[in-house]
Amino acid sequence: MSTPDPATQLEMYRRMLRIRRFDETVKTLFGRGRIPGSVHLSIGQEAEVVGACMALRTDDTMVGNHRSHGHPIGKGAALGPLLAEILGKATGVNGGKGGSMHLADFSVGSLGESSIVGSGLPVAVGAALGAKMQGSDRVCLCFFGDGASNEGYFHEALNMASAWQVPVVFLCENNGYGVTTAFSSISRVPDVAARAAAYGIPGQIVDGQDALAVHAAVAQAVQGARDGAGPSLIEAKTYRYPHHSEGPLYDAIAYRDASELAAWQARDPLPLFARHLEDTGIADTATLTSIEHAITAEVAAALEFAEQSPWPDPAEAHRGLYRTPIAGFDHA
Ligand SMILES: Cc1ncc(C[n+]2csc(CCOP(=O)(O)OP(=O)(O)O)c2C)c(N)n1
């Protein structure tokens, strides 16, 4: 699999930085009480998100989970409507009805997320089956965590995808923990990728901090799926720096060592990729600095857009929820 050209690699860096700055902004807003519900950040996981998303075509689809601000950004979504959605504004990607855990941005093929752990896997199989039945060569990329791989959904979805040979790439973002439960304490199999064998599909492990390694693995899996080779499972070993979700709850629970976090931060995907760009002569320090400034400005503009946007009209609350109106129910 060939390495992406220099322009694509610069775009990978931009998208990783965009996710980092976006989630830092969300963290600040949440801390100020500006976001209803809860938020789950993917700071630290940017390389696997972008490496995977950029191996897709724009018309390929994607399914996320509760930790999915970065997924549409990785696929090229505009920041303003995503941030407006998280703030509950009418200009949000889902009119302010979905919020942080239910972002869907059809403009980039992001079919949506759900807070029900593992529930995206069968949705992805459905999207892939739909593509196959329509005779299209579109592929669906399905993001889920190590925790989700212990849910029934995972096993049913892999089995059906394999039996039907549908074009889906299952991408496990193994950040080591489901809330505060270490994967190693809940599975006798150390690697999620090993489970692929049970369903007769390829499974492989990649370094989730290396955007190019993830890109290469996903691009190959996507090409196979497009060519009719069916599903595959890729496990990206990664780490989230923040706790499971924002708020003081997890600060008091000693579920991981500071040294473990520090070891992962020593391989932070952003400086790693920046160094790679410099070492290969793709970007010099001035270029990286100007990208940094441009992304800071982009996130500031998104925040301004989201903050200035109106609240949804309460009369809109039920609109779009049901495809077929239900008798006796006021759909406004
Ligand atoms: C069916 C279900 N069970 C439990 C929960 C509570 N819950 C929310 S996120 C989460 C952990 C998910 O871990 P993982 O799939 O590894 O994703 P990560 O948060 O690490 O990205 C749990 C148990 C839920 N939302 N849905």
CSV table of C-alpha atoms and ligand atoms in Angstrom, one decimal:
chain,number,residue,atom,x,y,z
A,1,MET,CA,0.0,0.0,0.0
A,2,SER,CA,1.5,3.3,-1.1
A,3,THR,CA,2.1,6.1,1.4
A,4,PRO,CA,-0.3,9.1,0.9
A,5,ASP,CA,1.2,12.0,-1.1
A,6,PRO,CA,2.6,15.0,0.8
A,7,ALA,CA,-0.5,17.1,0.4
A,8,THR,CA,-2.6,14.3,1.9
A,9,GLN,CA,-0.2,13.9,4.8
A,10,LEU,CA,-0.4,17.6,5.5
A,11,GLU,CA,-4.2,17.3,5.5
A,12,MET,CA,-3.9,14.4,7.9
A,13,TYR,CA,-2.0,16.6,10.3
A,14,ARG,CA,-4.5,19.4,9.9
A,15,ARG,CA,-7.4,17.0,10.8
A,16,MET,CA,-5.6,15.6,13.8
A,17,LEU,CA,-5.0,19.1,15.1
A,18,ARG,CA,-8.5,20.1,14.4
A,19,ILE,CA,-9.8,17.2,16.5
A,20,ARG,CA,-7.4,18.0,19.3
A,21,ARG,CA,-8.4,21.7,19.4
A,22,PHE,CA,-12.1,21.0,19.0
A,23,ASP,CA,-12.1,18.6,21.9
A,24,GLU,CA,-10.1,21.0,24.1
A,25,THR,CA,-12.7,23.6,23.3
A,26,VAL,CA,-15.5,21.2,24.2
A,27,LYS,CA,-13.7,20.4,27.5
A,28,THR,CA,-13.6,24.1,28.4
A,29,LEU,CA,-17.2,24.7,27.5
A,30,PHE,CA,-18.3,21.7,29.5
A,31,GLY,CA,-16.3,22.9,32.5
A,32,ARG,CA,-18.2,26.2,32.2
A,33,GLY,CA,-21.5,24.4,32.3
A,34,ARG,CA,-22.4,25.3,28.8
A,35,ILE,CA,-23.1,21.7,27.5
A,36,PRO,CA,-26.1,19.7,28.5
A,37,GLY,CA,-25.6,16.0,29.2
A,38,SER,CA,-22.1,14.5,29.2
A,39,VAL,CA,-19.2,14.6,26.8
A,40,HIS,CA,-16.6,12.0,25.9
A,41,LEU,CA,-13.3,13.3,24.4
A,42,SER,CA,-10.9,11.5,22.1
A,43,ILE,CA,-7.8,13.5,23.0
A,44,GLY,CA,-4.9,11.2,22.4
A,45,GLN,CA,-6.7,9.0,19.8
A,46,GLU,CA,-6.5,11.4,16.9
A,47,ALA,CA,-4.1,9.4,14.8
A,48,GLU,CA,-6.3,6.3,14.5
A,49,VAL,CA,-9.3,8.4,13.9
A,50,VAL,CA,-7.8,10.4,11.0
A,51,GLY,CA,-5.7,7.5,9.6
A,52,ALA,CA,-8.9,5.5,9.3
A,53,CYS,CA,-11.3,8.2,8.1
A,54,MET,CA,-8.9,9.4,5.4
A,55,ALA,CA,-8.7,5.9,3.9
A,56,LEU,CA,-12.4,6.4,2.9
A,57,ARG,CA,-14.0,8.1,-0.1
A,58,THR,CA,-16.4,10.9,0.6
A,59,ASP,CA,-19.4,8.7,-0.3
A,60,ASP,CA,-18.3,5.8,2.0
A,61,THR,CA,-20.3,5.7,5.2
A,62,MET,CA,-19.2,5.6,8.7
A,63,VAL,CA,-20.7,4.8,12.1
A,64,GLY,CA,-19.4,6.0,15.4
A,65,ASN,CA,-20.2,5.6,19.1
A,66,HIS,CA,-20.4,7.8,22.2
A,67,ARG,CA,-16.8,9.1,21.7
A,68,SER,CA,-17.3,10.4,18.2
A,69,HIS,CA,-16.7,14.2,17.9
A,70,GLY,CA,-13.5,13.3,16.0
A,71,HIS,CA,-14.9,10.9,13.5
A,72,PRO,CA,-16.9,13.3,11.3
A,73,ILE,CA,-14.0,15.8,11.7
A,74,GLY,CA,-11.6,13.1,10.5
A,75,LYS,CA,-13.8,12.6,7.4
A,76,GLY,CA,-13.7,16.3,6.6
A,77,ALA,CA,-16.8,17.8,8.3
A,78,ALA,CA,-17.1,21.5,9.0
A,79,LEU,CA,-16.6,22.4,12.7
A,80,GLY,CA,-19.3,25.0,13.2
A,81,PRO,CA,-22.4,22.8,12.8
A,82,LEU,CA,-20.8,20.1,14.9
A,83,LEU,CA,-20.0,22.4,17.8
A,84,ALA,CA,-23.5,24.0,17.4
A,85,GLU,CA,-25.0,20.5,17.8
A,86,ILE,CA,-23.0,19.9,21.0
A,87,LEU,CA,-24.3,23.2,22.4
A,88,GLY,CA,-27.9,22.2,21.4
A,89,LYS,CA,-28.3,25.0,18.8
A,90,ALA,CA,-30.7,25.0,15.8
A,91,THR,CA,-27.8,25.2,13.3
A,92,GLY,CA,-26.3,22.0,14.6
A,93,VAL,CA,-25.9,19.0,12.3
A,94,ASN,CA,-29.0,17.5,13.8
A,95,GLY,CA,-30.9,20.7,14.6
A,96,GLY,CA,-29.7,20.6,18.2
A,97,LYS,CA,-31.7,17.4,19.0
A,98,GLY,CA,-28.8,15.0,19.1
A,99,GLY,CA,-26.0,16.6,21.1
A,100,SER,CA,-22.6,15.2,21.7
A,101,MET,CA,-23.4,11.5,21.6
A,102,HIS,CA,-25.7,11.6,18.6
A,103,LEU,CA,-23.8,13.6,16.0
A,104,ALA,CA,-24.6,12.6,12.4
A,105,ASP,CA,-23.3,14.5,9.5
A,106,PHE,CA,-24.6,13.0,6.3
A,107,SER,CA,-22.6,15.5,4.2
A,108,VAL,CA,-19.5,13.4,4.9
A,109,GLY,CA,-21.2,10.0,5.2
A,110,SER,CA,-21.3,10.0,9.0
A,111,LEU,CA,-24.5,8.0,9.7
A,112,GLY,CA,-24.5,8.8,13.4
A,113,GLU,CA,-23.5,7.7,16.8
A,114,SER,CA,-25.3,6.2,19.8
A,115,SER,CA,-24.8,6.1,23.5
A,116,ILE,CA,-25.8,2.5,23.7
A,117,VAL,CA,-22.4,0.7,23.7
A,118,GLY,CA,-21.9,-1.6,20.7
A,119,SER,CA,-25.2,-0.6,19.0
A,120,GLY,CA,-23.4,0.9,16.0
A,121,LEU,CA,-22.0,-2.4,14.9
A,122,PRO,CA,-25.3,-3.9,13.5
A,123,VAL,CA,-26.1,-0.4,12.0
A,124,ALA,CA,-22.8,-0.6,10.1
A,125,VAL,CA,-23.6,-4.1,8.9
A,126,GLY,CA,-27.0,-2.8,7.7
A,127,ALA,CA,-25.3,0.2,5.8
A,128,ALA,CA,-22.9,-2.2,4.2
A,129,LEU,CA,-25.6,-4.7,3.3
A,130,GLY,CA,-27.6,-1.8,1.8
A,131,ALA,CA,-24.6,-0.7,-0.4
A,132,LYS,CA,-24.1,-4.3,-1.5
A,133,MET,CA,-27.8,-4.7,-2.4
A,134,GLN,CA,-27.7,-1.4,-4.4
A,135,GLY,CA,-24.8,-2.7,-6.4
A,136,SER,CA,-22.6,0.2,-5.1
A,137,ASP,CA,-19.0,-0.3,-4.1
A,138,ARG,CA,-19.4,1.9,-1.0
A,139,VAL,CA,-17.8,0.7,2.2
A,140,CYS,CA,-18.9,1.3,5.8
A,141,LEU,CA,-16.3,2.0,8.4
A,142,CYS,CA,-17.5,1.1,12.0
A,143,PHE,CA,-15.7,2.6,15.0
A,144,PHE,CA,-16.2,1.0,18.4
A,145,GLY,CA,-14.3,0.5,21.6
A,146,ASP,CA,-12.7,-2.5,23.4
A,147,GLY,CA,-15.6,-2.4,25.8
A,148,ALA,CA,-18.1,-2.7,22.9
A,149,SER,CA,-16.2,-5.9,21.7
A,150,ASN,CA,-17.6,-7.6,24.8
A,151,GLU,CA,-21.2,-6.8,23.9
A,152,GLY,CA,-23.5,-9.3,22.0
A,153,TYR,CA,-23.8,-6.7,19.2
A,154,PHE,CA,-20.2,-7.2,18.3
A,155,HIS,CA,-20.5,-11.0,17.9
A,156,GLU,CA,-23.8,-10.8,16.0
A,157,ALA,CA,-22.5,-8.1,13.7
A,158,LEU,CA,-19.3,-9.9,12.9
A,159,ASN,CA,-21.1,-13.1,12.3
A,160,MET,CA,-23.7,-11.6,10.0
A,161,ALA,CA,-21.2,-9.5,8.1
A,162,SER,CA,-19.0,-12.5,7.6
A,163,ALA,CA,-21.9,-14.8,6.6
A,164,TRP,CA,-23.2,-12.2,4.1
A,165,GLN,CA,-19.7,-11.0,3.1
A,166,VAL,CA,-20.8,-7.3,3.3
A,167,PRO,CA,-18.3,-4.4,2.8
A,168,VAL,CA,-17.7,-3.3,6.3
A,169,VAL,CA,-14.4,-2.5,8.1
A,170,PHE,CA,-14.7,-2.9,11.9
A,171,LEU,CA,-12.2,-0.6,13.6
A,172,CYS,CA,-11.8,-1.3,17.3
A,173,GLU,CA,-10.3,1.8,19.1
A,174,ASN,CA,-8.7,-0.1,21.9
A,175,ASN,CA,-7.9,2.6,24.5
A,176,GLY,CA,-7.4,0.0,27.2
A,177,TYR,CA,-10.5,0.8,29.2
A,178,GLY,CA,-14.3,0.7,29.2
A,179,VAL,CA,-15.0,3.5,31.7
A,180,THR,CA,-12.7,2.3,34.5
A,181,THR,CA,-12.6,-1.4,33.6
A,182,ALA,CA,-9.3,-2.5,32.0
A,183,PHE,CA,-9.8,-4.7,29.0
A,184,SER,CA,-7.2,-7.1,30.4
A,185,SER,CA,-9.4,-7.7,33.4
A,186,ILE,CA,-12.5,-8.6,31.4
A,187,SER,CA,-11.0,-10.7,28.6
A,188,ARG,CA,-8.8,-13.8,28.6
A,189,VAL,CA,-7.9,-12.9,25.0
A,190,PRO,CA,-5.4,-10.0,25.1
A,191,ASP,CA,-6.2,-8.7,21.6
A,192,VAL,CA,-9.7,-7.9,20.2
A,193,ALA,CA,-8.2,-8.7,16.7
A,194,ALA,CA,-7.9,-12.3,17.7
A,195,ARG,CA,-11.7,-12.6,17.8
A,196,ALA,CA,-11.8,-12.1,14.0
A,197,ALA,CA,-10.7,-15.8,13.6
A,198,ALA,CA,-13.9,-17.0,15.2
A,199,TYR,CA,-15.9,-15.4,12.3
A,200,GLY,CA,-13.5,-16.4,9.5
A,201,ILE,CA,-12.5,-12.8,8.7
A,202,PRO,CA,-9.1,-11.2,8.7
A,203,GLY,CA,-8.0,-9.5,12.0
A,204,GLN,CA,-5.0,-7.4,12.6
A,205,ILE,CA,-3.4,-5.1,15.2
A,206,VAL,CA,-2.0,-1.6,14.3
A,207,ASP,CA,-0.2,1.0,16.2
A,208,GLY,CA,-3.0,3.5,16.9
A,209,GLN,CA,-0.6,6.4,17.5
A,210,ASP,CA,0.8,6.1,14.0
A,211,ALA,CA,-1.6,7.7,11.5
A,212,LEU,CA,0.2,6.3,8.5
A,213,ALA,CA,0.1,2.7,9.9
A,214,VAL,CA,-3.6,3.0,10.5
A,215,HIS,CA,-4.2,4.5,7.1
A,216,ALA,CA,-2.3,1.7,5.4
A,217,ALA,CA,-4.2,-1.0,7.2
A,218,VAL,CA,-7.6,0.6,6.7
A,219,ALA,CA,-7.0,1.5,3.1
A,220,GLN,CA,-6.1,-2.1,2.4
A,221,ALA,CA,-9.2,-3.4,4.2
A,222,VAL,CA,-11.4,-0.9,2.4
A,223,GLN,CA,-10.1,-1.9,-0.9
A,224,GLY,CA,-10.7,-5.5,-0.1
A,225,ALA,CA,-14.3,-4.8,0.9
A,226,ARG,CA,-14.8,-2.7,-2.2
A,227,ASP,CA,-13.6,-5.6,-4.3
A,228,GLY,CA,-16.0,-8.0,-2.7
A,229,ALA,CA,-13.7,-9.7,-0.2
A,230,GLY,CA,-16.1,-8.9,2.7
A,231,PRO,CA,-15.5,-7.6,6.2
A,232,SER,CA,-12.4,-7.4,8.3
A,233,LEU,CA,-11.4,-6.3,11.8
A,234,ILE,CA,-8.6,-3.9,12.7
A,235,GLU,CA,-7.6,-3.2,16.3
A,236,ALA,CA,-5.9,0.1,16.8
A,237,LYS,CA,-4.0,0.2,20.1
A,238,THR,CA,-4.4,3.7,21.5
A,239,TYR,CA,-5.2,5.6,24.7
A,240,ARG,CA,-7.4,8.4,25.8
A,241,TYR,CA,-5.8,11.1,27.9
A,242,PRO,CA,-9.0,12.4,29.6
A,243,HIS,CA,-11.1,10.1,31.8
A,244,HIS,CA,-14.1,8.3,30.3
A,245,SER,CA,-16.2,11.5,30.3
A,246,GLU,CA,-15.9,15.0,31.6
A,247,GLY,CA,-16.8,16.0,35.2
A,248,PRO,CA,-15.2,15.2,38.5
A,249,LEU,CA,-16.5,11.6,38.8
A,250,TYR,CA,-13.5,9.7,37.7
A,251,ASP,CA,-10.8,11.9,39.3
A,252,ALA,CA,-11.4,10.0,42.6
A,253,ILE,CA,-11.2,6.5,41.1
A,254,ALA,CA,-7.7,5.0,41.0
A,255,TYR,CA,-8.1,2.9,37.9
A,256,ARG,CA,-4.9,3.8,36.0
A,257,ASP,CA,-1.4,4.9,36.9
A,258,ALA,CA,-0.1,8.3,36.1
A,259,SER,CA,3.0,6.6,34.7
A,260,GLU,CA,0.8,4.7,32.2
A,261,LEU,CA,-0.7,8.0,31.0
A,262,ALA,CA,2.8,9.6,30.8
A,263,ALA,CA,4.1,6.7,28.7
A,264,TRP,CA,1.4,7.1,26.1
A,265,GLN,CA,1.8,10.9,26.1
A,266,ALA,CA,5.4,10.4,25.3
A,267,ARG,CA,4.1,9.0,22.0
A,268,ASP,CA,1.5,11.7,21.5
A,269,PRO,CA,0.3,11.3,17.9
A,270,LEU,CA,0.6,15.0,17.1
A,271,PRO,CA,4.3,15.6,17.8
A,272,LEU,CA,5.0,12.2,16.4
A,273,PHE,CA,3.4,13.1,13.1
A,274,ALA,CA,4.8,16.6,13.1
A,275,ARG,CA,8.3,15.1,13.5
A,276,HIS,CA,7.7,12.7,10.6
A,277,LEU,CA,6.6,15.6,8.4
A,278,GLU,CA,9.7,17.5,9.2
A,279,ASP,CA,12.0,14.5,8.9
A,280,THR,CA,10.7,13.7,5.4
A,281,GLY,CA,10.8,17.3,4.3
A,282,ILE,CA,7.1,17.5,3.8
A,283,ALA,CA,6.8,20.5,6.2
A,284,ASP,CA,9.2,22.8,7.9
A,285,THR,CA,8.6,24.5,11.3
A,286,ALA,CA,7.1,27.6,9.7
A,287,THR,CA,4.5,25.5,7.8
A,288,LEU,CA,3.6,23.6,10.9
A,289,THR,CA,3.2,26.9,12.9
A,290,SER,CA,1.0,28.4,10.2
A,291,ILE,CA,-1.2,25.2,10.2
A,292,GLU,CA,-1.5,25.6,14.0
A,293,HIS,CA,-2.6,29.2,13.6
A,294,ALA,CA,-5.1,28.4,10.9
A,295,ILE,CA,-6.7,25.6,13.0
A,296,THR,CA,-6.9,27.9,16.1
A,297,ALA,CA,-8.7,30.5,14.0
A,298,GLU,CA,-11.0,27.8,12.5
A,299,VAL,CA,-12.0,26.5,15.9
A,300,ALA,CA,-12.6,30.1,17.2
A,301,ALA,CA,-14.8,30.8,14.2
A,302,ALA,CA,-16.8,27.6,14.8
A,303,LEU,CA,-17.3,28.6,18.4
A,304,GLU,CA,-18.4,32.1,17.4
A,305,PHE,CA,-20.9,30.5,14.9
A,306,ALA,CA,-22.2,28.0,17.5
A,307,GLU,CA,-22.6,30.7,20.2
A,308,GLN,CA,-24.3,33.2,17.9
A,309,SER,CA,-26.7,30.5,16.6
A,310,PRO,CA,-30.3,30.5,17.8
A,311,TRP,CA,-31.9,27.9,20.0
A,312,PRO,CA,-34.2,25.4,18.3
A,313,ASP,CA,-37.9,26.3,18.2
A,314,PRO,CA,-39.6,24.1,20.9
A,315,ALA,CA,-42.4,23.4,18.3
A,316,GLU,CA,-39.7,21.5,16.3
A,317,ALA,CA,-39.0,19.0,19.0
A,318,HIS,CA,-40.9,16.1,17.5
A,319,ARG,CA,-40.2,16.9,13.8
A,320,GLY,CA,-38.1,14.3,12.1
A,321,LEU,CA,-38.3,11.7,14.8
A,322,TYR,CA,-40.7,9.4,13.0
A,323,ARG,CA,-40.7,8.5,9.3
A,324,THR,CA,-44.4,7.6,9.4
A,325,PRO,CA,-46.6,9.9,11.5
A,326,ILE,CA,-48.2,8.0,14.5
A,327,ALA,CA,-52.0,8.5,14.7
A,328,GLY,CA,-52.9,10.7,17.6
A,329,PHE,CA,-49.4,11.9,18.2
A,330,ASP,CA,-48.7,15.6,17.8
A,331,HIS,CA,-45.8,15.8,15.3
A,332,ALA,CA,-45.9,19.6,15.2
B,1,LIG,C1,-25.3,-1.2,26.5
B,1,LIG,C2,-24.6,-0.2,27.4
B,1,LIG,N1,-23.9,-0.7,28.5
B,1,LIG,C3,-23.3,0.2,29.3
B,1,LIG,C4,-23.2,1.5,29.0
B,1,LIG,C5,-22.4,2.5,29.9
B,1,LIG,N2,-21.2,2.8,29.2
B,1,LIG,C6,-21.1,3.9,28.5
B,1,LIG,S1,-19.6,4.1,27.7
B,1,LIG,C7,-19.1,2.6,28.4
B,1,LIG,C8,-17.7,2.1,28.1
B,1,LIG,C9,-17.4,1.9,26.7
B,1,LIG,O1,-16.1,1.5,26.5
B,1,LIG,P1,-15.5,1.3,25.1
B,1,LIG,O2,-16.5,0.6,24.2
B,1,LIG,O3,-14.2,0.6,25.3
B,1,LIG,O4,-15.3,2.7,24.5
B,1,LIG,P2,-14.4,3.9,25.1
B,1,LIG,O5,-15.3,4.7,26.0
B,1,LIG,O6,-13.3,3.3,25.7
B,1,LIG,O7,-14.1,4.8,23.9
B,1,LIG,C10,-20.1,2.0,29.2
B,1,LIG,C11,-19.9,0.8,29.9
B,1,LIG,C12,-23.9,2.0,27.9
B,1,LIG,N3,-24.0,3.3,27.6
B,1,LIG,N4,-24.6,1.1,27.1
